[in-house]
mmCIF file of C-alpha atoms in Angstrom:
data_model
loop_
_atom_site.group_PDB
_atom_site.id
_atom_site.type_symbol
_atom_site.label_atom_id
_atom_site.label_comp_id
_atom_site.label_asym_id
_atom_site.label_seq_id
_atom_site.Cartn_x
_atom_site.Cartn_y
_atom_site.Cartn_z
ATOM 1 C CA MET A 1 -41.731 -26.793 23.891
ATOM 2 C CA SER A 2 -44.706 -24.468 23.563
ATOM 3 C CA LYS A 3 -47.169 -25.053 20.762
ATOM 4 C CA SER A 4 -48.533 -22.817 18.049
ATOM 5 C CA ARG A 5 -51.249 -20.363 18.954
ATOM 6 C CA LEU A 6 -54.765 -20.986 17.669
ATOM 7 C CA PRO A 7 -55.654 -18.013 15.449
ATOM 8 C CA ALA A 8 -57.995 -15.557 17.144
ATOM 9 C CA PRO A 9 -61.057 -14.435 15.159
ATOM 10 C CA ASP A 10 -60.365 -10.758 15.856
ATOM 11 C CA GLY A 11 -56.765 -11.203 14.816
ATOM 12 C CA LEU A 12 -57.849 -12.782 11.564
ATOM 13 C CA ALA A 13 -60.248 -9.922 10.886
ATOM 14 C CA LEU A 14 -57.581 -7.321 11.654
ATOM 15 C CA THR A 15 -55.021 -9.001 9.434
ATOM 16 C CA LEU A 16 -57.399 -9.250 6.485
ATOM 17 C CA ARG A 17 -58.737 -5.724 7.010
ATOM 18 C CA SER A 18 -55.222 -4.326 7.028
ATOM 19 C CA LEU A 19 -54.267 -6.339 3.987
ATOM 20 C CA PHE A 20 -57.283 -5.542 1.827
ATOM 21 C CA GLY A 21 -58.119 -2.081 3.091
ATOM 22 C CA ARG A 22 -61.802 -2.967 3.286
ATOM 23 C CA ALA A 23 -64.260 -4.097 5.938
ATOM 24 C CA VAL A 24 -63.976 -7.683 7.149
ATOM 25 C CA THR A 25 -66.439 -9.318 9.528
ATOM 26 C CA VAL A 26 -65.965 -12.613 11.323
ATOM 27 C CA LYS A 27 -68.285 -14.955 13.179
ATOM 28 C CA VAL A 28 -67.177 -18.015 15.105
ATOM 29 C CA LEU A 29 -69.140 -21.108 14.126
ATOM 30 C CA PRO A 30 -69.962 -23.743 16.728
ATOM 31 C CA VAL A 31 -69.004 -26.746 14.640
ATOM 32 C CA LEU A 32 -65.804 -27.493 12.769
ATOM 33 C CA VAL A 33 -66.394 -27.409 9.031
ATOM 34 C CA ALA A 34 -64.972 -30.622 7.643
ATOM 35 C CA PRO A 35 -62.721 -30.250 4.609
ATOM 36 C CA VAL A 36 -64.041 -31.392 1.242
ATOM 37 C CA ALA A 37 -62.244 -32.039 -2.032
ATOM 38 C CA SER A 38 -62.312 -28.392 -3.085
ATOM 39 C CA SER A 39 -61.085 -27.081 0.274
ATOM 40 C CA LEU A 40 -57.649 -25.511 0.409
ATOM 41 C CA THR A 41 -55.421 -26.793 3.192
ATOM 42 C CA ALA A 42 -52.329 -24.916 4.365
ATOM 43 C CA SER A 43 -49.803 -26.382 6.764
ATOM 44 C CA TYR A 44 -47.640 -24.191 8.993
ATOM 45 C CA GLU A 45 -44.312 -25.785 9.846
ATOM 46 C CA LEU A 46 -42.193 -25.367 12.927
ATOM 47 C CA ASP A 47 -38.463 -24.842 12.516
ATOM 48 C CA ASP A 48 -37.905 -28.593 12.968
ATOM 49 C CA GLY A 49 -40.130 -29.278 9.950
ATOM 50 C CA THR A 50 -43.079 -30.748 11.830
ATOM 51 C CA VAL A 51 -46.551 -29.310 11.350
ATOM 52 C CA GLY A 52 -47.451 -26.903 14.151
ATOM 53 C CA GLY A 53 -50.710 -25.625 12.749
ATOM 54 C CA ALA A 54 -52.980 -25.614 9.752
ATOM 55 C CA CYS A 55 -55.849 -23.788 8.227
ATOM 56 C CA ILE A 56 -58.512 -24.911 5.822
ATOM 57 C CA LEU A 57 -60.443 -22.574 3.568
ATOM 58 C CA ASP A 58 -63.546 -23.517 1.665
ATOM 59 C CA VAL A 59 -63.426 -22.626 -2.010
ATOM 60 C CA GLN A 60 -65.704 -19.627 -1.433
ATOM 61 C CA LEU A 61 -63.306 -17.990 1.008
ATOM 62 C CA ALA A 62 -60.198 -19.013 -0.904
ATOM 63 C CA ALA A 63 -61.601 -17.388 -4.040
ATOM 64 C CA SER A 64 -62.654 -14.258 -2.205
ATOM 65 C CA LEU A 65 -59.309 -13.785 -0.457
ATOM 66 C CA GLY A 66 -57.416 -14.379 -3.686
ATOM 67 C CA ALA A 67 -59.549 -11.893 -5.570
ATOM 68 C CA ALA A 68 -59.609 -9.258 -2.843
ATOM 69 C CA LEU A 69 -55.824 -9.199 -2.541
ATOM 70 C CA ALA A 70 -55.408 -8.063 -6.135
ATOM 71 C CA LEU A 71 -58.608 -6.001 -6.295
ATOM 72 C CA MET A 72 -60.095 -8.423 -8.808
ATOM 73 C CA PRO A 73 -63.839 -8.073 -9.393
ATOM 74 C CA PRO A 74 -66.096 -10.226 -7.201
ATOM 75 C CA ALA A 75 -67.239 -11.955 -10.392
ATOM 76 C CA VAL A 76 -63.804 -13.568 -10.642
ATOM 77 C CA ALA A 77 -64.315 -15.132 -7.238
ATOM 78 C CA ALA A 78 -67.855 -16.161 -8.102
ATOM 79 C CA GLU A 79 -66.651 -17.873 -11.266
ATOM 80 C CA ALA A 80 -64.031 -19.832 -9.305
ATOM 81 C CA VAL A 81 -66.718 -20.932 -6.867
ATOM 82 C CA ARG A 82 -68.906 -22.047 -9.773
ATOM 83 C CA ARG A 83 -65.998 -24.078 -11.196
ATOM 84 C CA GLY A 84 -65.118 -25.393 -7.757
ATOM 85 C CA ALA A 85 -61.456 -24.524 -8.216
ATOM 86 C CA LEU A 86 -59.118 -21.552 -8.253
ATOM 87 C CA ASP A 87 -57.180 -20.533 -11.333
ATOM 88 C CA ALA A 88 -53.431 -19.923 -11.135
ATOM 89 C CA ALA A 89 -53.699 -16.205 -10.363
ATOM 90 C CA LEU A 90 -56.178 -16.704 -7.534
ATOM 91 C CA MET A 91 -54.085 -19.566 -6.170
ATOM 92 C CA GLU A 92 -50.943 -17.440 -6.143
ATOM 93 C CA ASN A 93 -52.790 -14.654 -4.382
ATOM 94 C CA VAL A 94 -54.382 -16.824 -1.717
ATOM 95 C CA HIS A 95 -50.987 -18.419 -1.131
ATOM 96 C CA GLU A 96 -49.666 -14.973 -0.240
ATOM 97 C CA VAL A 97 -52.644 -14.319 2.051
ATOM 98 C CA LEU A 98 -51.954 -17.615 3.818
ATOM 99 C CA ASN A 99 -48.301 -16.641 4.093
ATOM 100 C CA ILE A 100 -49.276 -13.397 5.784
ATOM 101 C CA CYS A 101 -51.550 -15.354 8.147
ATOM 102 C CA THR A 102 -48.430 -17.030 9.541
ATOM 103 C CA GLY A 103 -48.333 -14.434 12.287
ATOM 104 C CA LEU A 104 -51.721 -15.592 13.575
ATOM 105 C CA PHE A 105 -50.083 -18.808 14.800
ATOM 106 C CA GLU A 106 -47.255 -16.925 16.555
ATOM 107 C CA GLY A 107 -47.079 -14.430 19.388
ATOM 108 C CA GLY A 108 -46.491 -14.825 23.095
ATOM 109 C CA ASP A 109 -44.358 -17.881 23.693
ATOM 110 C CA ALA A 110 -45.596 -19.670 20.572
ATOM 111 C CA PRO A 111 -42.754 -20.873 18.349
ATOM 112 C CA HIS A 112 -41.852 -19.506 14.932
ATOM 113 C CA VAL A 113 -43.698 -21.125 12.019
ATOM 114 C CA ARG A 114 -43.536 -20.742 8.282
ATOM 115 C CA LEU A 115 -46.036 -21.567 5.589
ATOM 116 C CA GLY A 116 -45.533 -25.097 4.295
ATOM 117 C CA ALA A 117 -47.602 -27.077 1.833
ATOM 118 C CA VAL A 118 -50.751 -25.533 0.374
ATOM 119 C CA GLY A 119 -53.129 -27.589 -1.703
ATOM 120 C CA THR A 120 -56.500 -29.132 -2.332
ATOM 121 C CA GLY A 121 -57.506 -32.769 -2.117
ATOM 122 C CA ALA A 122 -56.290 -35.138 0.573
ATOM 123 C CA VAL A 123 -55.678 -33.506 3.933
ATOM 124 C CA PRO A 124 -52.220 -34.365 5.323
ATOM 125 C CA ALA A 125 -52.268 -36.923 8.141
ATOM 126 C CA ALA A 126 -50.740 -34.470 10.626
ATOM 127 C CA VAL A 127 -53.540 -31.995 9.944
ATOM 128 C CA GLN A 128 -56.203 -34.691 10.166
ATOM 129 C CA ALA A 129 -54.902 -35.578 13.611
ATOM 130 C CA MET A 130 -55.149 -31.943 14.742
ATOM 131 C CA LEU A 131 -58.710 -31.649 13.504
ATOM 132 C CA LYS A 132 -59.765 -34.509 15.796
ATOM 133 C CA VAL A 133 -59.182 -32.425 18.938
ATOM 134 C CA PRO A 134 -62.020 -29.879 19.076
ATOM 135 C CA ARG A 135 -60.405 -27.650 21.717
ATOM 136 C CA ASN A 136 -57.482 -27.134 19.352
ATOM 137 C CA THR A 137 -59.648 -25.991 16.456
ATOM 138 C CA VAL A 138 -61.720 -22.984 15.499
ATOM 139 C CA THR A 139 -64.036 -22.352 12.567
ATOM 140 C CA ILE A 140 -64.756 -18.799 11.510
ATOM 141 C CA GLU A 141 -67.133 -17.454 8.894
ATOM 142 C CA VAL A 142 -65.391 -14.594 7.117
ATOM 143 C CA THR A 143 -66.950 -11.886 4.997
ATOM 144 C CA VAL A 144 -64.750 -9.516 3.041
ATOM 145 C CA GLN A 145 -66.809 -6.527 1.976
ATOM 146 C CA GLY A 146 -67.910 -6.942 -1.626
ATOM 147 C CA TYR A 147 -66.936 -10.599 -1.929
ATOM 148 C CA PRO A 148 -68.732 -13.890 -1.244
ATOM 149 C CA PRO A 149 -68.422 -15.049 2.387
ATOM 150 C CA GLY A 150 -66.697 -18.296 3.254
ATOM 151 C CA LYS A 151 -65.298 -20.400 6.040
ATOM 152 C CA PHE A 152 -61.867 -20.551 7.645
ATOM 153 C CA ALA A 153 -60.963 -23.422 9.943
ATOM 154 C CA ALA A 154 -57.736 -23.553 11.901
ATOM 155 C CA ALA A 155 -56.107 -26.195 14.048
ATOM 156 C CA VAL A 156 -52.927 -26.487 16.084
ATOM 157 C CA GLY A 157 -51.057 -29.504 17.381
ATOM 158 C CA MET B 1 -35.979 7.795 -6.408
ATOM 159 C CA ARG B 2 -35.517 4.394 -8.066
ATOM 160 C CA ILE B 3 -37.006 1.540 -6.048
ATOM 161 C CA LEU B 4 -36.668 -2.191 -6.675
ATOM 162 C CA VAL B 5 -39.468 -4.276 -5.156
ATOM 163 C CA VAL B 6 -38.654 -7.962 -4.723
ATOM 164 C CA ASP B 7 -41.452 -10.373 -3.868
ATOM 165 C CA ASP B 8 -42.535 -13.714 -5.311
ATOM 166 C CA SER B 9 -46.156 -12.590 -5.107
ATOM 167 C CA LYS B 10 -47.158 -10.433 -8.065
ATOM 168 C CA ALA B 11 -50.123 -9.165 -6.070
ATOM 169 C CA MET B 12 -47.857 -8.122 -3.208
ATOM 170 C CA ARG B 13 -45.554 -6.248 -5.575
ATOM 171 C CA MET B 14 -48.639 -4.429 -6.810
ATOM 172 C CA ILE B 15 -49.726 -3.670 -3.250
ATOM 173 C CA VAL B 16 -46.317 -2.248 -2.371
ATOM 174 C CA ALA B 17 -46.439 -0.049 -5.467
ATOM 175 C CA ARG B 18 -49.954 1.111 -4.660
ATOM 176 C CA SER B 19 -49.001 1.802 -1.066
ATOM 177 C CA LEU B 20 -45.978 3.834 -2.121
ATOM 178 C CA ARG B 21 -48.197 5.933 -4.367
ATOM 179 C CA GLN B 22 -50.830 6.377 -1.647
ATOM 180 C CA ALA B 23 -48.152 7.284 0.873
ATOM 181 C CA GLU B 24 -47.035 10.198 -1.272
ATOM 182 C CA ILE B 25 -43.337 9.567 -0.785
ATOM 183 C CA GLY B 26 -42.564 11.778 -3.748
ATOM 184 C CA ALA B 27 -41.710 10.886 -7.299
ATOM 185 C CA PHE B 28 -40.314 7.415 -7.798
ATOM 186 C CA GLU B 29 -39.653 4.847 -10.484
ATOM 187 C CA MET B 30 -40.239 1.219 -9.609
ATOM 188 C CA ALA B 31 -38.769 -1.989 -10.954
ATOM 189 C CA GLU B 32 -39.829 -5.474 -9.888
ATOM 190 C CA ALA B 33 -38.235 -8.872 -9.406
ATOM 191 C CA PRO B 34 -39.915 -12.162 -8.404
ATOM 192 C CA ASP B 35 -37.018 -13.557 -6.357
ATOM 193 C CA GLY B 36 -33.641 -12.685 -4.927
ATOM 194 C CA GLU B 37 -31.695 -14.145 -7.818
ATOM 195 C CA ALA B 38 -33.446 -11.958 -10.393
ATOM 196 C CA ALA B 39 -33.103 -8.954 -8.104
ATOM 197 C CA LEU B 40 -29.385 -9.494 -7.661
ATOM 198 C CA ALA B 41 -28.928 -9.572 -11.428
ATOM 199 C CA LEU B 42 -30.711 -6.228 -11.712
ATOM 200 C CA ILE B 43 -28.746 -4.651 -8.877
ATOM 201 C CA VAL B 44 -25.258 -5.754 -9.926
ATOM 202 C CA GLY B 45 -26.228 -5.146 -13.550
ATOM 203 C CA GLY B 46 -26.237 -1.425 -12.923
ATOM 204 C CA GLY B 47 -29.851 -0.813 -11.985
ATOM 205 C CA ALA B 48 -28.752 2.205 -9.950
ATOM 206 C CA PHE B 49 -31.460 1.717 -7.365
ATOM 207 C CA ASP B 50 -31.797 4.067 -4.425
ATOM 208 C CA LEU B 51 -33.752 1.533 -2.405
ATOM 209 C CA VAL B 52 -34.477 -2.205 -2.475
ATOM 210 C CA ILE B 53 -37.624 -3.414 -0.709
ATOM 211 C CA ALA B 54 -37.553 -7.192 -0.409
ATOM 212 C CA ASP B 55 -39.648 -10.009 0.962
ATOM 213 C CA TRP B 56 -37.828 -12.498 3.209
ATOM 214 C CA ASN B 57 -39.145 -15.878 2.087
ATOM 215 C CA MET B 58 -38.727 -16.304 -1.657
ATOM 216 C CA PRO B 59 -37.699 -19.122 -4.002
ATOM 217 C CA LYS B 60 -34.171 -19.404 -5.428
ATOM 218 C CA MET B 61 -32.686 -16.749 -3.116
ATOM 219 C CA THR B 62 -34.252 -15.382 0.055
ATOM 220 C CA GLY B 63 -34.311 -11.727 0.946
ATOM 221 C CA ILE B 64 -31.586 -12.063 3.570
ATOM 222 C CA GLU B 65 -29.422 -13.993 1.105
ATOM 223 C CA LEU B 66 -29.989 -11.205 -1.397
ATOM 224 C CA LEU B 67 -28.942 -8.545 1.092
ATOM 225 C CA THR B 68 -25.831 -10.515 2.016
ATOM 226 C CA ALA B 69 -24.917 -10.975 -1.647
ATOM 227 C CA VAL B 70 -25.409 -7.278 -2.323
ATOM 228 C CA ARG B 71 -23.171 -6.294 0.569
ATOM 229 C CA ASN B 72 -20.579 -8.912 -0.408
ATOM 230 C CA ALA B 73 -20.521 -7.316 -3.851
ATOM 231 C CA GLY B 74 -19.523 -4.068 -2.182
ATOM 232 C CA LEU B 75 -22.796 -2.311 -2.939
ATOM 233 C CA GLU B 76 -24.264 0.001 -0.315
ATOM 234 C CA VAL B 77 -27.746 0.352 -1.793
ATOM 235 C CA ASP B 78 -30.378 1.232 0.812
ATOM 236 C CA PHE B 79 -32.289 -1.929 1.780
ATOM 237 C CA GLY B 80 -35.483 -2.759 3.667
ATOM 238 C CA PHE B 81 -37.692 -5.753 4.257
ATOM 239 C CA VAL B 82 -41.448 -6.153 3.914
ATOM 240 C CA SER B 83 -42.154 -9.589 5.283
ATOM 241 C CA SER B 84 -44.705 -11.815 6.962
ATOM 242 C CA GLU B 85 -42.038 -12.811 9.484
ATOM 243 C CA THR B 86 -43.102 -11.325 12.790
ATOM 244 C CA THR B 87 -40.448 -12.385 15.286
ATOM 245 C CA GLN B 88 -37.734 -10.140 16.703
ATOM 246 C CA GLU B 89 -35.120 -12.657 15.633
ATOM 247 C CA PHE B 90 -35.745 -11.925 11.959
ATOM 248 C CA GLN B 91 -35.724 -8.173 12.519
ATOM 249 C CA LYS B 92 -32.379 -8.456 14.314
ATOM 250 C CA ARG B 93 -30.901 -10.594 11.547
ATOM 251 C CA ALA B 94 -32.052 -8.047 8.983
ATOM 252 C CA LYS B 95 -30.540 -5.156 10.905
ATOM 253 C CA ASP B 96 -27.300 -7.015 11.532
ATOM 254 C CA ALA B 97 -27.011 -7.712 7.804
ATOM 255 C CA GLY B 98 -27.412 -4.039 6.990
ATOM 256 C CA ALA B 99 -31.115 -3.500 6.375
ATOM 257 C CA ARG B 100 -32.446 -0.080 7.354
ATOM 258 C CA PHE B 101 -36.045 -1.128 8.067
ATOM 259 C CA PHE B 102 -38.286 -4.110 8.559
ATOM 260 C CA VAL B 103 -42.037 -3.760 7.927
ATOM 261 C CA THR B 104 -44.339 -6.631 8.804
ATOM 262 C CA LYS B 105 -47.136 -7.657 6.431
ATOM 263 C CA PRO B 106 -49.890 -6.599 6.394
ATOM 264 C CA PHE B 107 -48.904 -2.952 6.530
ATOM 265 C CA THR B 108 -50.531 0.413 6.032
ATOM 266 C CA PRO B 109 -49.293 2.927 3.439
ATOM 267 C CA GLU B 110 -48.336 5.173 6.357
ATOM 268 C CA ALA B 111 -46.178 2.479 7.936
ATOM 269 C CA LEU B 112 -44.418 1.897 4.631
ATOM 270 C CA ARG B 113 -43.926 5.630 4.120
ATOM 271 C CA ASP B 114 -42.460 6.058 7.592
ATOM 272 C CA ALA B 115 -40.083 3.177 6.944
ATOM 273 C CA VAL B 116 -39.050 4.326 3.482
ATOM 274 C CA LEU B 117 -38.556 7.953 4.457
ATOM 275 C CA GLY B 118 -37.323 7.406 8.003
ATOM 276 C CA GLY B 119 -33.685 8.261 8.490
ATOM 277 C CA ARG B 120 -33.208 9.493 4.940
ATOM 278 C CA ALA B 121 -31.459 12.788 4.447
#
């Protein structure tokens, strides 16, 4: 069975640009950014329920994506970064952004995936295992115009 | 035109509304529902909607389950999907169940306009 596709930086930029209607720039970083307690981890599940891919957002990017989706002021994102956590509205919004990012793991002969668990704190074991294989990971610095930049890491199994 | 937008994301419901306004589809009234179950209650409760725009993956009742329930109730309301599902399989299932269009998120106002107005008399 084919595996999930590793999200392409340009594809991520295009998806976010289309979604927010504002400029988005991306830069691939040479080193995987390790998740910390405030990082948001999203698992993408194959149809058999196993984890086919994952992405990890630092709190800066999670806050910016959540705010940008609903046209919230950048100060809302900055306040979440200061607190080190997203409030319920930002969390709901970033959940939807992550849902829309599902397509980044598909395409070609890659299998269908759907957004699974999203949360902070301990990184699921299946995701930890993916992060240990550098060729199956990518880390991207993302800047959404008007909002604080942040980091997006993705991994596939 | 009366449009019911069904999506578990409040922000996405707002984006659909904004896109419909930007797309200049003409005058419309919009109602919202956060899941298929709530939408079904509005539709069978006499909402008299001209169009339902639904997400696919939602809690309680998915978009395709909503469409099936609507058709099983004998209602022929115009129906379309706006979904993050990107595969042909989902588009075929939607069409087979009676949906008129399937727009993949993210979308432009123009794409939504073309879908909403396409094929309408």
